[in-house]
Structure formats: structure tokens, C-alpha cells
Amino acid sequence: MTLLIVDDSSVMRRTIEKHLSDYHLDIIGTAGNGRDAVQIVKDKRPDVVTLDITMPEMDGLTCLENIMEVHPQAKVMIITALSDKLTGLQALDKGARGFLYKPVSPEDLTKAFDKLLNRN
Amino acid sequence: MNLFSNLAIRDKFVVIVLPLLLAAGYFVFQEVSSNYRTSQELNALFNGIQVTERLSRLVHEIQKERGNSSGFLSNAGAAFGPELEAQRKLTDESIADLDALLTDTDYQEFLSQYKTVLTDIREDVDKIPSIRERVNQLDLSPNQAIDLYTEINTNILNSISTLTSTTDNKEMTEQQIAFINFLKSKERAGIERAIGSQGFSNGQLNPESYARFLELVSAQDAYVDAFLGTADQKYVNYFNKTVTGSDVEEVNRMREQLFANADLSEDPLYWFAQITAKINLLKKVEDFIANDIKSTAISIADSANRIFVQFLAISIVLSIVDLYLLYFIVSNLVNNINILSAFSRRVAQGDLSKTVSIRSKDEVGQFANTFNEMVGSLKISREELAKEKEKAEYMYETIYKQSEVVFENVQQGIFLLDENFKISNLYSAAMEDIFQRKDIGGENFVQFMRPRLVPRDQDALEMFVKHLFNTDIDESVLSQLNPVESVQIFSNEDSGNIQTRYIQITFSRVMNEGEISSVMVTVLDQTEAVLMQQHIKETEEKNKHESEQLLSILKIEPVVLKDFIDSSKKSLVSISERYEKSQKSDIQALITFTFNTVHNIKGNASLIDLQLIVDKFHEIEESLVDLKGKNVSVNDFLKILYKINEVDAVMSNMKSMLLRIANVYEQMTDELDDNSNNKFIDSLKRGARRMSKDSGTELNFRFENVEDFNLPERFKLPLKDVLIQLIRNTVAHGAEPSEERLSAGKTKEVNIKVGLEEVDGQHLKVTYKDDGKGIDLDQITKQAIENGLITEEKVANMDTKELTQLIFKDGLSTASEVTHLSGRGQGMSLVQDLTDKMKGKYTITSQKGESFEMTFLLPLENQQEKTAIEI
Amino acid sequence: METKQSKFETTCQLFIDSVNNYFEHLTQTPAEAGVPYLKEQDNLMLKEFTGMIGISGSRKGFVYISGNQQMYSDLIELFVGLAEPTTEDVLDMAGEISNVVSGNVRETYGSDFMISVPIVFEGRPKQLKFPSEIPVYVIPIKWKSHEAFVVIGLE
């Protein structure tokens, strides 16, 4: 199973990578903005994408729309600091399958991934 | 086909069986008619043989006449004359016989078939008289005569084969053919006789006759061979047995002479006689065969006839039996079906009480059994259905009603949402209270909530509810995004007021076979809890402020504080006054004035260490500093004013608190000394008053030094009990009636004095003294002996001090009656116990008629405790 | 005016809670908040590294969190296991904290409280312009031994 990590913070990208190391996901790329993320999705069609919302160049929700257009099967897990309900619901509307609020602890991430990948 | 399916079963059977019956009838008819034909044929054969018999006799006679005629002609009338004459008569007889048969009425039907043949025979026979005439006149050669007669015989013999060829019976046909061959052979024997007669008459055969003779013999042999080849064995046997002997051998011998055809010296009559004998043997064989065939034909015809009759009879009987059985079966079937259909009609009408009984064990019978089973199980099902119905009614009655009751009374709003976001018709009554609306069922939940929510939550709720029915999204993930997890809702009351409620709405999916069938929604009204929380928070805050204020007030001399508050308030008022008079131009001046005033008050507050107020004014100062040198708006002034007002309010509050505290101080001055013995004294005074009132004994109860003395807490209760008990004793035993007291020179009222004093720094001395009659030792002794507490002898040896101790004995009472003051004999022993408990000692001093005094010495050893109490 | 006052309190409280939540949730060590105070714009408190978020929408202004390198380094080591982060990493970390802390405020303020991507800088930039006439609150915080400031400037 392939994974793309999208977050404008490189520390955050590495944090996610570290937390998910037990999942044996094949991390096929990381992106620091929405535009790069869409390009990688188009080229490599990852199974799972973690997606930040507040990002330069192209924000996460717009990016999500584009991802769903080019690769609707992708399971997108939103990981954002924007803790209002509406943003979460909008993300679900646009096709996200999982949702996490920052700050994200390792437990938060694994629990959410268990649900996303139907692992228990 | 439709026509057929509409027929009644009876008719269906007829339709099915009729062709079969017809076919069977046809075959029966065929068989019967075949037998009949056989019988008829054999009858015809029989008749044919009868006619053949006559014809062959005629041929036999004509043969003999031919032979005689040939001999007569060969001898030119010299010989054979009488024999010929006799023979002609025999021939005529056989013709008459034949005629008799041909005219017989029984044979007419048979003979009519052979009219042509018989007419031909008749014509040939009619030629005989003319032949005889020519023989008489010797007008014919012998051979001519033979030919003429032979022609007649040939015709007759040919017609015989026609007459007997009517049967289909193969065996019979074969034997007839054999018979005809035999007849043909015999005919040739007859001709041989005639030609032989010629030869022996002339001594030699002319070449023509000789040739004929050779041909005749070989033809005879050929016909005999044919006969022997096809004839039945019994005919062959009969032939071999019969055609033998000397006559046959003689004919064979003379035949050899004829073959040689030289010097034929034998007498022609002898030849004639010998060969006639042989021909007669042949005739015998002919008759045997004819008779046998005839009888065989008769027996075959008979048996055919019998079979025909039997078959016919059996066919008729079988047909009748068949038809009867068919009728029975069909009737039975139709009857059973009628029973079944009547029964099923009853079942259809709901009568399951009976079973159907069909005795036959065929399919209909089995069907009836099946039907009964079906009715049985139908009955069970119906009973079960009835039970289920009962159960369902019970369920409705109990569970549904119960859930209705629950829904009526549950505090939460509960309902189900369907995939169109419609609110279920069944919802808990609390819903209507929470949302202030009736008839919520069927409403679109999102539309319903819309006017009750702030705009931000409206769209979020719609999105959220949509995803509730989206199986792709995990329920727990989604529940994090519940926008109405805890919200304020606004509902329009009937009165037009907008009421705010704090509610919690939770959603949980109701799954059915992997699908989300509906969503259960729970609404919790938290308004009261939230309001309560707010109220508590406010109260806490207020209390906090007040206690802060109170604490700061308490630290400051009331007069100083009052002066400060009064002057500060005056200064603050001056600010407002200055604002009122101010022009817009001197805003900075206003700020400066305000700052100076505030700063001044702050300084004063700081002097008296009123930190709370210092902080408040500091805040205002800061705000004012912000405004200095800036383009200040009215709004900024309002902000300052608000803060000043706030401090003003605080100070007003402080002042009212100060006044309240002052009041409390005034009221509480007397009681403020918490370590006083007032309570101890009061309760004893009250006790004495009550006992005085109850007993009618006037008491003057006084304390000495008690107010000044600090009585340790641990002594208060036991000492009070001890003193109460002593007062009780004084009232009950010590006090004399008032007249007695007056005459003894005492005051009317009994005087009781209680004193407390500290001695040697370690002990508390408690003195109780009354001026009653003292202890009546005689009375006590008497009572003690009466109650068995002591013996008389012992008493005699006791001194006053020892006797006095008797009052502490459990069970001693000198009171004449039991009152609530005395008489249970427990009083003094209790005093002793309590004293022990306090680790104290006592002494009793009693002067008869004068006084009773009891002194306690209690240890004050616990200095630590004393210190603690003082604090 | 009273609403303004309470607004100040709730706003401060929200940010204090948000900061607390961040440290508590990720490091199990809560951040202690000091007494908040008002500060002049021209003399704002800055530590070594700062992550700043612009706020627009229902409220306008900025929020920044400023702390020393060691605090960020500690966090990076904790999260990623990297003992010696680069300056870039430290700046990134500063940006991420300010993003999460201000993003979480949306739970209360809703999606109209719009936040920008973080602006990060080291030290004191030459040009740091804030919209004038907005009160600036400073909340000093202490996490482990590290001091930091949460500075809120909101209309």
C-alpha cells in the first residue's frame, strides 16, 4: 500500500512518517503544498494520502478536490489544525475518508489509520 | 384441447376409453370374422369335396366306359359288348347321382359360385350319348373314342381343382393338391387300361398308341410321385398298403409286354380285369383320402366355429365387465373428488374442525391423506397464528405501551431519522418541550433546526446529517464533527420572546444487515445545567470579590476606610462633573485631570494598603496612559468611565459591607468571648429554674467566681451533669418546707451556691453548697437495710463518714415516691461515676438541719489542651 | 465595553488553552501560562525564533509564538528523533506550533476565523508592521525550562 504525505511543515511530514513506520506503508512521496501533491497523485496514484489544509500555493481542500478528480480511489486522511466542524465536514463532502485534528499524537494517528484501513 | 379440459371427469374417461373400446371391438370383430370365414371356407371345402366325390365317381365310371368302348371298337364289336352295356348303366347312375347333388337345395348357395364350371361339366356329360351312338355304329377308331372320353374326364378333373381351391388352410390346400395329383394319376391309369385293351386286342400297339402308352405310364408315375411328395404320411401309408398285391404285379407284368409291343397274346379282357382291379385299389385310396379330407374339413370347421362362438362370448363378457369396472372406477373417482372438493370448500371457508375420509388407497386416497395433513398443519398454523397474534397484542400492550410511556417520560428528546432526514413519527415527549413545537414527526430535521441555529452551524449540520448515511465514513470519525454536539438554540415562544436553550444532540447509526437503516438522535436539554453552572460561576466570582473586599476591609480601621471611601467617591464624582462641563477641545486636559484624580486616589488606597482598589485604579491609569497624546474618541472615554464606575461600585459595596460589619459587631459584643462559661452557667441556671418550678421549691441558685474562671472544655459536660444531679438532690431531699425553714430562721428560698477556683495551679476546686436539712443518716441507713444493701450488724459498726458513703450505693433512694427529680436510686452513683471519669476526688460535709456541701477536686494536668482551647 | 473586556479574557483564555493542549497532548508536560498583559506594538517581545499567523475573516490581526532555539529543538527531538536540527527545521517547528495553536481556536470561533500559513523568522526582523490600533496581549508561557511568548493582536 502506498502513501503520500502532504504537509507544509517538514517537521510534521517527518513526524507522520515516523509515527506510521509500523504500518509498513510504502511512502512514495511527500509534498509541501497542494500543487506538488496533485502532481504526485497524478503520477504515482498512491493508495493513501495524508493531507494538511493550511498550505501555501494550493490549500488542502482545493488539493483534495483535484486529487479526487484524478484519483477518486485514494483514501485521503485530512490532518489539520483547523479544528472547526465545518472544515471537517467540507473535507468529507469533497471525498476525504478520515479526519484528524492537530496536534496529532502517535496514538491518534495509529487509531485513525486503523479505522481508515479497516484494521483492528 | 380447451374443450377437453372443460369436460367433466366422467366424460374425459369416455373420451379416453371410447377409442380403445372401438379398437378392441374392431380386433374382436376381425378375429371373430376370421374364424367365421375359416368356418365358412371349410364348409365350402366340405361341399366342394362332396361334389368332387360325385365327380370323381363319374370320372371313374367314364374311365371304365372309355376302356370298354375302346375294347369294343378294337374288336369291331366282337367283344366287350355286354361289359360296355353294363358299364354305360353304371355311368348313367353316377351322372344321375351328380345331378341329384347339383339340384340339392343345400348346395345351391355353394354351387352358385361355380355355375360356369358346372355348366361346362354338364355340357361335357351331355356329349356322352352321341359318343356312345358312334361307338355303337363303330364310327370311331379306338383312339378317337379314348380321346373323346379323356377330354370329358380332363375337363371334369380340372374343375375339381377349382372346386376345392377355396380354403386358406395351407395344410388343407396341400392335401387337396396331393389329392388332385392322385386323381390325375388314376385318370392316366384309366387311359392306360383303354390303350392296353387295344394292344392286347390287336396283338400289337400301333406306333401312335404305343407312344401314348409310354407317355401315360410315365405321366402316371410322375403324378404318383407328386402325390407321394406332398400327401400326408397317413395317405402315403394307406396308398403303399393298398396299391399292392397280385393285381398290381399282373398289371406290371403285362405292362412289360406292352412296352415290348410284340406278340401281345394275353386276353384283352384279362388285362382289362386286372388293371380295373388295380384301378379299384386306386379308387379305394381315392375314397379314403376324400373322406379323410372331408372329415378333417368338418372338424376344422367345427373347431373354428367353436372358437368363433367362444371368442364372441368372452369378448361380450369382458366388454360388459370392463364397462362395469370403468363405471365403478369413474364413479368412485368422481365421488371421492366430489367429497374432497366439498371438504376443501369447507376448509376454504375456514372450518378446520373435520378431516376427510376416503377409503380408497389410490392417489385420490393419498391426496385425501395429504389434504388431511395439510388441514392438520393448517390448523396448527392457525393456532400458532392465533398465539402469535395474542403475543403480538401482548407485545403491543406491554412493550409498545411501555416504550410510549418511556417516550412520554424520558427527559431526553429521542427520535429516529430516516435517509431523507425526516424525523420519525414516534418521538419522545421531551422533544416538544425542548423545541417548543408540537407535531414534529415527519419534519425534515435539517430544515427544522435551521432557524434555531446560528448561521455557522446551519450548513455544517446539513453536511453532517448527509454523512450520517454515508457508509464510507466511520461513525466515530464523523461524530468528532458533530456541529450540534453542544449548541445554543433559539426558539420563538408563543409570547414572542426568544428563548435560548443549551442542548446536546448526539447521533448514532442504526445498522441493519450492513446498511444504515436510520439514525437515532438523542437531544439533551442542558439549559438548566449550563445556567446553573453560569450562576455558580457568577456567584463564585461575586463571592470571591466580596470576600476579597471583606478581607481588605477587615485589615483596615473602619473609620479610616470610611473616610477613604467617602473622599474617593467625592473625587470620582468630580470627574463626572468635569466631563459634563467639558468642551470637546480640551480632551487631553480631561485625560490629564482624570489621570491625576485617579492617581491621587490610587495613592490614598495604597497608603491604607487597600490593594484591590489600587489594582483597579492602576488599570484605569494604564488605559489613560494609552490615551495620552492620541486622537481620543468618545468611545475611549466611555471605556474609562465604565471602569471608573466599576471601581465606584466596588467602593460602594465596601461601604455597605463596612456598615453591615459594624452592626454585627454591636450585636455580638456580649457573646463575642467565645471562651466564656456562659453556656455552662446558662444551662445550669435554666436547669435549676425548671426544677424549682416543677417541685414548687423556691431556689436561689448562685455562682461564685465562675464568670472569671476558664473552665476546660472537657469538664463542661460531666460537671454540668454532676451539678444538675446535686441540685436535684437538694430539691428532692435537702429542701425543707418553707414554714419549717422560716421557723428555723432560714430564708424562704433554698440557697445553692456553686464555686469554681483554681488551687495550687494544678487543680480545679468545685464547691456545691445548699442550706437544706443535710443528709438524714437514719433515713438512709434504714433504707439501705430495707433494700438489702447492708445488714444491721454492719451498720452498728459504721461511723458517720462510712454511713454517708451509703448514698452512693446503686439502688438506694430515700425519696418516698418516684418523680423525675429523684427516686430511682441512681443519682449519687452517677455523680460518683462522673467524678471518676474526670479523675477527680470529692468530699461531703453535711450538718444536720444546717447544710449539705460537696467539694470536688479535678486535675488540670493537660496543659497542652488548655493552650489549644485558648487559641 | 463589558463585552470587550470579556472578549479579551476569553481570547486570552482560548489561546492559553490551545497552547496548553498542544504541549500537554504531545509532550505530556503542560505549559504554564503566566499573567497576560498588554503591550505596546513598538516594543514587542521576541525570542530567538518566531512563527506568526495572520488572522482575517471574522476577526483581524495576528498571533505569534516566539521561543528560543532550544525549545524548538527539544520538540523536534521528541517528535522526529532528530538531535541536531537545522535552522530551517527550527523555523519550521516554530511555524507549525503557531499554526496548530491558532488553528485550534477555530473550534470556538468557527471557520470565519481565517488563518494564514505561518510566517517564520529568526530574531527581530527589520520590518515588522502590525495593523495599528489593535491591543496586543502578551501571554508568557513556560514549558519545561523554556520561556516563550504567545502574542495576540486582534481587533
XYZ file of C-alpha atoms in Angstrom, chain C residues 9-119:
111
model
C -10.396 37.377 28.676
C -11.925 34.673 26.516
C -9.496 35.291 23.711
C -6.537 35.023 26.062
C -8.053 32.003 27.685
C -8.599 30.330 24.328
C -5.018 30.777 23.313
C -3.754 29.698 26.703
C -5.920 26.562 26.431
C -4.772 25.949 22.907
C -1.091 26.245 23.854
C -1.654 24.073 26.886
C -3.387 21.466 24.810
C -0.544 21.433 22.336
C 2.146 20.767 24.898
C 0.062 18.531 27.117
C -1.163 16.379 24.231
C 2.163 15.990 22.508
C 4.668 16.104 25.354
C 2.597 15.165 28.410
C 4.097 18.239 30.023
C 1.725 21.165 30.260
C 2.887 24.707 29.584
C 2.479 27.076 32.471
C 0.890 30.330 31.484
C 1.997 33.496 33.203
C -0.124 36.578 33.806
C -1.115 38.061 30.456
C -0.513 41.730 29.918
C -0.951 44.462 27.380
C 1.969 45.584 25.392
C 2.832 48.435 23.103
C 3.228 47.436 19.491
C 6.567 49.142 19.025
C 8.303 47.148 21.666
C 7.001 43.620 21.258
C 8.523 40.676 22.994
C 10.549 38.489 20.694
C 12.727 35.476 21.404
C 15.118 33.758 19.010
C 12.594 32.168 16.671
C 9.089 33.241 15.862
C 6.165 31.742 13.944
C 3.462 34.201 13.084
C -0.025 33.678 11.739
C -2.125 36.347 10.110
C -5.781 36.357 11.043
C -8.545 37.519 8.732
C -12.243 36.958 8.382
C -14.455 37.488 11.408
C -11.515 38.899 13.346
C -8.420 40.563 12.032
C -4.939 40.667 13.382
C -2.100 38.332 14.122
C -0.907 35.748 16.533
C 2.647 34.740 17.069
C 4.572 32.395 19.257
C 8.156 33.228 19.942
C 10.612 30.991 21.692
C 14.291 30.165 21.874
C 16.005 27.625 19.686
C 16.375 25.102 22.479
C 12.626 24.788 22.988
C 12.052 24.049 19.323
C 14.999 21.666 19.228
C 13.601 19.752 22.177
C 10.273 19.413 20.438
C 11.858 18.282 17.192
C 13.884 15.683 19.009
C 10.771 14.455 20.723
C 8.697 14.285 17.531
C 11.168 13.197 14.916
C 14.090 11.946 16.973
C 16.430 14.457 15.392
C 19.015 15.666 17.912
C 20.622 18.457 15.908
C 18.076 20.186 13.738
C 18.968 22.769 11.156
C 17.835 26.365 11.419
C 15.271 25.546 8.772
C 13.866 22.780 10.941
C 13.659 25.124 13.892
C 11.858 27.746 11.840
C 9.539 25.055 10.506
C 8.793 23.917 14.040
C 8.044 27.490 15.131
C 5.655 27.852 12.212
C 3.914 24.557 12.949
C 3.266 25.380 16.600
C 1.783 28.759 15.739
C -0.315 27.116 13.047
C -1.696 24.449 15.355
C -2.292 26.827 18.256
C -4.204 29.331 16.140
C -5.914 26.653 14.051
C -7.344 25.051 17.158
C -9.002 28.322 18.137
C -11.400 27.715 15.261
C -13.159 25.117 17.351
C -14.646 28.092 19.174
C -14.509 30.853 16.570
C -15.555 28.731 13.620
C -14.340 28.736 10.074
C -14.735 32.510 9.723
C -11.640 32.884 11.853
C -9.262 32.557 8.954
C -5.609 31.864 9.498
C -2.726 32.311 7.132
C 0.169 29.982 6.534
C 2.903 30.645 9.091
C 5.397 33.455 8.601
